Amino acid sequence: FPTRRSSDLCPQNAKQIRSDVPAVKELIYSGKPVIASIAPSFAANYNNMSIKSIENALKKLGFAYAEETAVGAEIVKNQYLEMMKRHESDIIISSCCHTVNILIQKYYPDLIPMLAHVLSPMQTHCKRLREESKEDIYTVFIGPCISKKHEAEQYKGTTDAVLTFEELSEWLAEENITLEKAEDITDKARSRLFPTNGGILRSMMTAKDDTDYDCIAVSGVD
């Protein structure tokens, strides 16, 4: 990620990253169940805490329950593999990162046909949560990326709101809720590699070797 330059800062300190905590509170106050989709990178943001630790804290805030976005990533991984097996295109660019998608749409439109026509793990997981629920629910994605806020707004009807880990931490502190260690009962193999460099390819393991594609992981602006 690029380093913020001093020239990027507003001299009047008027620009701030929007907090969606009030919006999520409104969803909870509505009385409808609110389910959280937690990005697998929570492990890096909350040291030694399991997904169960995060879920327990979220329940104290009023969430119904929480699940890892890695569930959606597993579905997305399989869709990529199917695309490769069918050889849908000579070049397939992962469409998981909303920032990269916007970059291509704005500055490299000739590459748009190469973007995989696959929902991101966030959208895929939230869609699955809605389909599996026996009642009307709200879904909230919680992760490290502010670009997901724009993604949720652009593709309405799947993810109702997005919080960053920073927003969640501030909200927990405001409510005097501390994270406590709890046993992780989630299958750790479920595509938790997705947010790491080359993670999508590594999550496919040897399955991608059964295709005739050369797989390349690209990282960084340059």
PDB file of N, CA and C in Angstrom, residues 19-94:
ATOM      1  N   SER A  19     -17.157   7.039   9.711  1.00  0.00           N
ATOM      2  CA  SER A  19     -17.452   5.944  10.625  1.00  0.00           C
ATOM      3  C   SER A  19     -18.874   5.470  10.392  1.00  0.00           C
ATOM      4  N   ASP A  20     -19.032   4.169  10.218  1.00  0.00           N
ATOM      5  CA  ASP A  20     -20.358   3.605  10.006  1.00  0.00           C
ATOM      6  C   ASP A  20     -20.903   2.926  11.260  1.00  0.00           C
ATOM      7  N   VAL A  21     -20.277   3.162  12.399  1.00  0.00           N
ATOM      8  CA  VAL A  21     -20.771   2.595  13.651  1.00  0.00           C
ATOM      9  C   VAL A  21     -22.204   3.061  13.933  1.00  0.00           C
ATOM     10  N   PRO A  22     -22.513   4.362  13.789  1.00  0.00           N
ATOM     11  CA  PRO A  22     -23.897   4.792  14.030  1.00  0.00           C
ATOM     12  C   PRO A  22     -24.897   4.070  13.130  1.00  0.00           C
ATOM     13  N   ALA A  23     -24.527   3.837  11.876  1.00  0.00           N
ATOM     14  CA  ALA A  23     -25.427   3.150  10.943  1.00  0.00           C
ATOM     15  C   ALA A  23     -25.662   1.705  11.379  1.00  0.00           C
ATOM     16  N   VAL A  24     -24.603   1.049  11.865  1.00  0.00           N
ATOM     17  CA  VAL A  24     -24.743  -0.336  12.324  1.00  0.00           C
ATOM     18  C   VAL A  24     -25.574  -0.389  13.596  1.00  0.00           C
ATOM     19  N   LYS A  25     -25.402   0.592  14.454  1.00  0.00           N
ATOM     20  CA  LYS A  25     -26.225   0.654  15.665  1.00  0.00           C
ATOM     21  C   LYS A  25     -27.704   0.752  15.303  1.00  0.00           C
ATOM     22  N   GLU A  26     -28.013   1.534  14.258  1.00  0.00           N
ATOM     23  CA  GLU A  26     -29.403   1.661  13.810  1.00  0.00           C
ATOM     24  C   GLU A  26     -29.949   0.321  13.327  1.00  0.00           C
ATOM     25  N   LEU A  27     -29.090  -0.453  12.638  1.00  0.00           N
ATOM     26  CA  LEU A  27     -29.517  -1.773  12.176  1.00  0.00           C
ATOM     27  C   LEU A  27     -29.860  -2.666  13.371  1.00  0.00           C
ATOM     28  N   ILE A  28     -29.015  -2.603  14.400  1.00  0.00           N
ATOM     29  CA  ILE A  28     -29.253  -3.413  15.601  1.00  0.00           C
ATOM     30  C   ILE A  28     -30.515  -2.959  16.332  1.00  0.00           C
ATOM     31  N   TYR A  29     -30.702  -1.632  16.419  1.00  0.00           N
ATOM     32  CA  TYR A  29     -31.881  -1.101  17.109  1.00  0.00           C
ATOM     33  C   TYR A  29     -33.179  -1.445  16.378  1.00  0.00           C
ATOM     34  N   SER A  30     -33.090  -1.789  15.095  1.00  0.00           N
ATOM     35  CA  SER A  30     -34.288  -2.094  14.306  1.00  0.00           C
ATOM     36  C   SER A  30     -35.001  -3.354  14.802  1.00  0.00           C
ATOM     37  N   GLY A  31     -34.248  -4.213  15.480  1.00  0.00           N
ATOM     38  CA  GLY A  31     -34.839  -5.446  15.983  1.00  0.00           C
ATOM     39  C   GLY A  31     -34.616  -6.651  15.092  1.00  0.00           C
ATOM     40  N   LYS A  32     -34.219  -6.411  13.838  1.00  0.00           N
ATOM     41  CA  LYS A  32     -33.908  -7.523  12.940  1.00  0.00           C
ATOM     42  C   LYS A  32     -32.539  -8.091  13.301  1.00  0.00           C
ATOM     43  N   PRO A  33     -32.337  -9.404  13.142  1.00  0.00           N
ATOM     44  CA  PRO A  33     -31.027  -9.988  13.429  1.00  0.00           C
ATOM     45  C   PRO A  33     -29.939  -9.370  12.541  1.00  0.00           C
ATOM     46  N   VAL A  34     -28.815  -9.041  13.159  1.00  0.00           N
ATOM     47  CA  VAL A  34     -27.669  -8.499  12.424  1.00  0.00           C
ATOM     48  C   VAL A  34     -26.521  -9.501  12.527  1.00  0.00           C
ATOM     49  N   ILE A  35     -26.064  -9.987  11.389  1.00  0.00           N
ATOM     50  CA  ILE A  35     -25.028 -11.012  11.358  1.00  0.00           C
ATOM     51  C   ILE A  35     -23.749 -10.420  10.791  1.00  0.00           C
ATOM     52  N   ALA A  36     -22.635 -10.697  11.440  1.00  0.00           N
ATOM     53  CA  ALA A  36     -21.348 -10.142  11.026  1.00  0.00           C
ATOM     54  C   ALA A  36     -20.549 -11.148  10.212  1.00  0.00           C
ATOM     55  N   SER A  37     -19.958 -10.654   9.128  1.00  0.00           N
ATOM     56  CA  SER A  37     -19.013 -11.424   8.324  1.00  0.00           C
ATOM     57  C   SER A  37     -17.629 -10.875   8.633  1.00  0.00           C
ATOM     58  N   ILE A  38     -16.779 -11.710   9.234  1.00  0.00           N
ATOM     59  CA  ILE A  38     -15.472 -11.243   9.729  1.00  0.00           C
ATOM     60  C   ILE A  38     -14.348 -11.653   8.782  1.00  0.00           C
ATOM     61  N   ALA A  39     -13.626 -10.678   8.266  1.00  0.00           N
ATOM     62  CA  ALA A  39     -12.502 -10.950   7.375  1.00  0.00           C
ATOM     63  C   ALA A  39     -11.464 -11.807   8.100  1.00  0.00           C
ATOM     64  N   PRO A  40     -10.853 -12.788   7.409  1.00  0.00           N
ATOM     65  CA  PRO A  40      -9.885 -13.680   8.060  1.00  0.00           C
ATOM     66  C   PRO A  40      -8.659 -12.973   8.609  1.00  0.00           C
ATOM     67  N   SER A  41      -8.428 -11.729   8.162  1.00  0.00           N
ATOM     68  CA  SER A  41      -7.281 -10.971   8.666  1.00  0.00           C
ATOM     69  C   SER A  41      -7.478 -10.495  10.099  1.00  0.00           C
ATOM     70  N   PHE A  42      -8.613 -10.854  10.724  1.00  0.00           N
ATOM     71  CA  PHE A  42      -8.821 -10.495  12.133  1.00  0.00           C
ATOM     72  C   PHE A  42      -7.695 -11.059  12.995  1.00  0.00           C
ATOM     73  N   ALA A  43      -7.127 -12.196  12.545  1.00  0.00           N
ATOM     74  CA  ALA A  43      -6.076 -12.848  13.324  1.00  0.00           C
ATOM     75  C   ALA A  43      -4.845 -11.969  13.462  1.00  0.00           C
ATOM     76  N   ALA A  44      -4.601 -11.121  12.468  1.00  0.00           N
ATOM     77  CA  ALA A  44      -3.454 -10.213  12.525  1.00  0.00           C
ATOM     78  C   ALA A  44      -3.779  -8.962  13.329  1.00  0.00           C
ATOM     79  N   ASN A  45      -5.045  -8.584  13.342  1.00  0.00           N
ATOM     80  CA  ASN A  45      -5.437  -7.355  14.033  1.00  0.00           C
ATOM     81  C   ASN A  45      -5.680  -7.574  15.523  1.00  0.00           C
ATOM     82  N   TYR A  46      -6.158  -8.780  15.862  1.00  0.00           N
ATOM     83  CA  TYR A  46      -6.434  -9.094  17.269  1.00  0.00           C
ATOM     84  C   TYR A  46      -5.605 -10.317  17.661  1.00  0.00           C
ATOM     85  N   ASN A  47      -4.411 -10.052  18.157  1.00  0.00           N
ATOM     86  CA  ASN A  47      -3.470 -11.123  18.461  1.00  0.00           C
ATOM     87  C   ASN A  47      -4.031 -12.135  19.454  1.00  0.00           C
ATOM     88  N   ASN A  48      -3.829 -13.408  19.119  1.00  0.00           N
ATOM     89  CA  ASN A  48      -4.197 -14.525  19.991  1.00  0.00           C
ATOM     90  C   ASN A  48      -5.693 -14.628  20.258  1.00  0.00           C
ATOM     91  N   MET A  49      -6.498 -13.972  19.420  1.00  0.00           N
ATOM     92  CA  MET A  49      -7.945 -14.063  19.577  1.00  0.00           C
ATOM     93  C   MET A  49      -8.528 -14.910  18.451  1.00  0.00           C
ATOM     94  N   SER A  50      -9.507 -15.728  18.781  1.00  0.00           N
ATOM     95  CA  SER A  50     -10.150 -16.590  17.801  1.00  0.00           C
ATOM     96  C   SER A  50     -11.403 -15.919  17.248  1.00  0.00           C
ATOM     97  N   ILE A  51     -11.987 -16.526  16.229  1.00  0.00           N
ATOM     98  CA  ILE A  51     -13.235 -16.001  15.687  1.00  0.00           C
ATOM     99  C   ILE A  51     -14.328 -16.061  16.754  1.00  0.00           C
ATOM    100  N   LYS A  52     -14.242 -17.035  17.652  1.00  0.00           N
ATOM    101  CA  LYS A  52     -15.213 -17.133  18.742  1.00  0.00           C
ATOM    102  C   LYS A  52     -15.066 -15.960  19.707  1.00  0.00           C
ATOM    103  N   SER A  53     -13.833 -15.514  19.916  1.00  0.00           N
ATOM    104  CA  SER A  53     -13.589 -14.349  20.775  1.00  0.00           C
ATOM    105  C   SER A  53     -14.277 -13.113  20.191  1.00  0.00           C
ATOM    106  N   ILE A  54     -14.126 -12.948  18.857  1.00  0.00           N
ATOM    107  CA  ILE A  54     -14.735 -11.807  18.180  1.00  0.00           C
ATOM    108  C   ILE A  54     -16.261 -11.913  18.258  1.00  0.00           C
ATOM    109  N   GLU A  55     -16.779 -13.097  18.013  1.00  0.00           N
ATOM    110  CA  GLU A  55     -18.232 -13.291  18.026  1.00  0.00           C
ATOM    111  C   GLU A  55     -18.820 -12.987  19.403  1.00  0.00           C
ATOM    112  N   ASN A  56     -18.156 -13.446  20.456  1.00  0.00           N
ATOM    113  CA  ASN A  56     -18.659 -13.203  21.813  1.00  0.00           C
ATOM    114  C   ASN A  56     -18.749 -11.710  22.106  1.00  0.00           C
ATOM    115  N   ALA A  57     -17.734 -10.963  21.652  1.00  0.00           N
ATOM    116  CA  ALA A  57     -17.734  -9.515  21.870  1.00  0.00           C
ATOM    117  C   ALA A  57     -18.833  -8.851  21.049  1.00  0.00           C
ATOM    118  N   LEU A  58     -19.017  -9.309  19.813  1.00  0.00           N
ATOM    119  CA  LEU A  58     -20.038  -8.737  18.946  1.00  0.00           C
ATOM    120  C   LEU A  58     -21.448  -8.990  19.494  1.00  0.00           C
ATOM    121  N   LYS A  59     -21.647 -10.138  20.100  1.00  0.00           N
ATOM    122  CA  LYS A  59     -22.956 -10.434  20.689  1.00  0.00           C
ATOM    123  C   LYS A  59     -23.279  -9.449  21.809  1.00  0.00           C
ATOM    124  N   LYS A  60     -22.259  -9.019  22.535  1.00  0.00           N
ATOM    125  CA  LYS A  60     -22.472  -8.038  23.601  1.00  0.00           C
ATOM    126  C   LYS A  60     -22.880  -6.683  23.023  1.00  0.00           C
ATOM    127  N   LEU A  61     -22.479  -6.440  21.754  1.00  0.00           N
ATOM    128  CA  LEU A  61     -22.855  -5.195  21.083  1.00  0.00           C
ATOM    129  C   LEU A  61     -24.258  -5.287  20.485  1.00  0.00           C
ATOM    130  N   GLY A  62     -24.788  -6.512  20.409  1.00  0.00           N
ATOM    131  CA  GLY A  62     -26.133  -6.678  19.881  1.00  0.00           C
ATOM    132  C   GLY A  62     -26.233  -7.495  18.608  1.00  0.00           C
ATOM    133  N   PHE A  63     -25.104  -7.973  18.103  1.00  0.00           N
ATOM    134  CA  PHE A  63     -25.141  -8.820  16.911  1.00  0.00           C
ATOM    135  C   PHE A  63     -25.741 -10.176  17.258  1.00  0.00           C
ATOM    136  N   ALA A  64     -26.384 -10.807  16.269  1.00  0.00           N
ATOM    137  CA  ALA A  64     -26.962 -12.133  16.477  1.00  0.00           C
ATOM    138  C   ALA A  64     -25.861 -13.176  16.558  1.00  0.00           C
ATOM    139  N   TYR A  65     -24.980 -13.162  15.594  1.00  0.00           N
ATOM    140  CA  TYR A  65     -23.799 -14.025  15.612  1.00  0.00           C
ATOM    141  C   TYR A  65     -22.833 -13.575  14.532  1.00  0.00           C
ATOM    142  N   ALA A  66     -21.690 -14.228  14.457  1.00  0.00           N
ATOM    143  CA  ALA A  66     -20.663 -13.860  13.482  1.00  0.00           C
ATOM    144  C   ALA A  66     -20.101 -15.112  12.828  1.00  0.00           C
ATOM    145  N   GLU A  67     -19.607 -14.932  11.615  1.00  0.00           N
ATOM    146  CA  GLU A  67     -19.013 -16.044  10.882  1.00  0.00           C
ATOM    147  C   GLU A  67     -17.864 -15.489  10.050  1.00  0.00           C
ATOM    148  N   GLU A  68     -16.893 -16.328   9.745  1.00  0.00           N
ATOM    149  CA  GLU A  68     -15.743 -15.874   8.963  1.00  0.00           C
ATOM    150  C   GLU A  68     -16.095 -15.698   7.495  1.00  0.00           C
ATOM    151  N   THR A  69     -15.586 -14.628   6.902  1.00  0.00           N
ATOM    152  CA  THR A  69     -15.749 -14.402   5.473  1.00  0.00           C
ATOM    153  C   THR A  69     -15.059 -15.496   4.665  1.00  0.00           C
ATOM    154  N   ALA A  70     -14.174 -16.233   5.307  1.00  0.00           N
ATOM    155  CA  ALA A  70     -13.483 -17.334   4.639  1.00  0.00           C
ATOM    156  C   ALA A  70     -14.465 -18.365   4.093  1.00  0.00           C
ATOM    157  N   VAL A  71     -15.671 -18.415   4.656  1.00  0.00           N
ATOM    158  CA  VAL A  71     -16.703 -19.306   4.124  1.00  0.00           C
ATOM    159  C   VAL A  71     -17.025 -18.897   2.690  1.00  0.00           C
ATOM    160  N   GLY A  72     -17.138 -17.594   2.470  1.00  0.00           N
ATOM    161  CA  GLY A  72     -17.376 -17.080   1.121  1.00  0.00           C
ATOM    162  C   GLY A  72     -16.163 -17.245   0.230  1.00  0.00           C
ATOM    163  N   ALA A  73     -14.975 -17.101   0.816  1.00  0.00           N
ATOM    164  CA  ALA A  73     -13.736 -17.244   0.045  1.00  0.00           C
ATOM    165  C   ALA A  73     -13.590 -18.663  -0.504  1.00  0.00           C
ATOM    166  N   GLU A  74     -14.058 -19.637   0.260  1.00  0.00           N
ATOM    167  CA  GLU A  74     -13.992 -21.021  -0.194  1.00  0.00           C
ATOM    168  C   GLU A  74     -14.867 -21.212  -1.437  1.00  0.00           C
ATOM    169  N   ILE A  75     -16.033 -20.592  -1.442  1.00  0.00           N
ATOM    170  CA  ILE A  75     -16.929 -20.674  -2.594  1.00  0.00           C
ATOM    171  C   ILE A  75     -16.293 -19.988  -3.801  1.00  0.00           C
ATOM    172  N   VAL A  76     -15.717 -18.802  -3.578  1.00  0.00           N
ATOM    173  CA  VAL A  76     -15.077 -18.041  -4.653  1.00  0.00           C
ATOM    174  C   VAL A  76     -13.909 -18.821  -5.242  1.00  0.00           C
ATOM    175  N   LYS A  77     -13.121 -19.436  -4.389  1.00  0.00           N
ATOM    176  CA  LYS A  77     -11.981 -20.235  -4.859  1.00  0.00           C
ATOM    177  C   LYS A  77     -12.443 -21.322  -5.818  1.00  0.00           C
ATOM    178  N   ASN A  78     -13.507 -22.008  -5.456  1.00  0.00           N
ATOM    179  CA  ASN A  78     -14.023 -23.084  -6.301  1.00  0.00           C
ATOM    180  C   ASN A  78     -14.554 -22.548  -7.629  1.00  0.00           C
ATOM    181  N   GLN A  79     -15.133 -21.344  -7.603  1.00  0.00           N
ATOM    182  CA  GLN A  79     -15.624 -20.738  -8.841  1.00  0.00           C
ATOM    183  C   GLN A  79     -14.471 -20.393  -9.773  1.00  0.00           C
ATOM    184  N   TYR A  80     -13.364 -19.924  -9.205  1.00  0.00           N
ATOM    185  CA  TYR A  80     -12.179 -19.637 -10.023  1.00  0.00           C
ATOM    186  C   TYR A  80     -11.642 -20.917 -10.669  1.00  0.00           C
ATOM    187  N   LEU A  81     -11.595 -21.969  -9.890  1.00  0.00           N
ATOM    188  CA  LEU A  81     -11.116 -23.244 -10.419  1.00  0.00           C
ATOM    189  C   LEU A  81     -11.996 -23.736 -11.565  1.00  0.00           C
ATOM    190  N   GLU A  82     -13.312 -23.554 -11.424  1.00  0.00           N
ATOM    191  CA  GLU A  82     -14.225 -23.971 -12.484  1.00  0.00           C
ATOM    192  C   GLU A  82     -14.002 -23.141 -13.744  1.00  0.00           C
ATOM    193  N   MET A  83     -13.746 -21.847 -13.577  1.00  0.00           N
ATOM    194  CA  MET A  83     -13.472 -20.982 -14.722  1.00  0.00           C
ATOM    195  C   MET A  83     -12.214 -21.439 -15.454  1.00  0.00           C
ATOM    196  N   MET A  84     -11.220 -21.827 -14.688  1.00  0.00           N
ATOM    197  CA  MET A  84      -9.958 -22.269 -15.288  1.00  0.00           C
ATOM    198  C   MET A  84     -10.141 -23.602 -16.010  1.00  0.00           C
ATOM    199  N   LYS A  85     -10.928 -24.489 -15.423  1.00  0.00           N
ATOM    200  CA  LYS A  85     -11.159 -25.791 -16.050  1.00  0.00           C
ATOM    201  C   LYS A  85     -11.924 -25.632 -17.363  1.00  0.00           C
ATOM    202  N   ARG A  86     -12.874 -24.661 -17.391  1.00  0.00           N
ATOM    203  CA  ARG A  86     -13.656 -24.421 -18.605  1.00  0.00           C
ATOM    204  C   ARG A  86     -12.899 -23.563 -19.614  1.00  0.00           C
ATOM    205  N   HIS A  87     -11.772 -22.994 -19.182  1.00  0.00           N
ATOM    206  CA  HIS A  87     -10.953 -22.090 -19.989  1.00  0.00           C
ATOM    207  C   HIS A  87     -11.829 -20.978 -20.573  1.00  0.00           C
ATOM    208  N   GLU A  88     -12.488 -20.250 -19.682  1.00  0.00           N
ATOM    209  CA  GLU A  88     -13.416 -19.205 -20.101  1.00  0.00           C
ATOM    210  C   GLU A  88     -12.724 -18.047 -20.799  1.00  0.00           C
ATOM    211  N   SER A  89     -11.458 -17.816 -20.470  1.00  0.00           N
ATOM    212  CA  SER A  89     -10.719 -16.708 -21.078  1.00  0.00           C
ATOM    213  C   SER A  89      -9.228 -17.032 -21.032  1.00  0.00           C
ATOM    214  N   ASP A  90      -8.489 -16.500 -21.992  1.00  0.00           N
ATOM    215  CA  ASP A  90      -7.039 -16.738 -21.988  1.00  0.00           C
ATOM    216  C   ASP A  90      -6.381 -16.110 -20.766  1.00  0.00           C
ATOM    217  N   ILE A  91      -6.959 -14.991 -20.315  1.00  0.00           N
ATOM    218  CA  ILE A  91      -6.436 -14.297 -19.130  1.00  0.00           C
ATOM    219  C   ILE A  91      -7.599 -14.061 -18.163  1.00  0.00           C
ATOM    220  N   ILE A  92      -7.410 -14.436 -16.925  1.00  0.00           N
ATOM    221  CA  ILE A  92      -8.428 -14.217 -15.891  1.00  0.00           C
ATOM    222  C   ILE A  92      -7.798 -13.409 -14.753  1.00  0.00           C
ATOM    223  N   ILE A  93      -8.375 -12.255 -14.472  1.00  0.00           N
ATOM    224  CA  ILE A  93      -7.896 -11.406 -13.377  1.00  0.00           C
ATOM    225  C   ILE A  93      -8.863 -11.540 -12.210  1.00  0.00           C
ATOM    226  N   SER A  94      -8.344 -11.840 -11.041  1.00  0.00           N
ATOM    227  CA  SER A  94      -9.181 -11.975  -9.852  1.00  0.00           C
ATOM    228  C   SER A  94      -9.965 -10.692  -9.600  1.00  0.00           C
TER     229      SER A  94
END
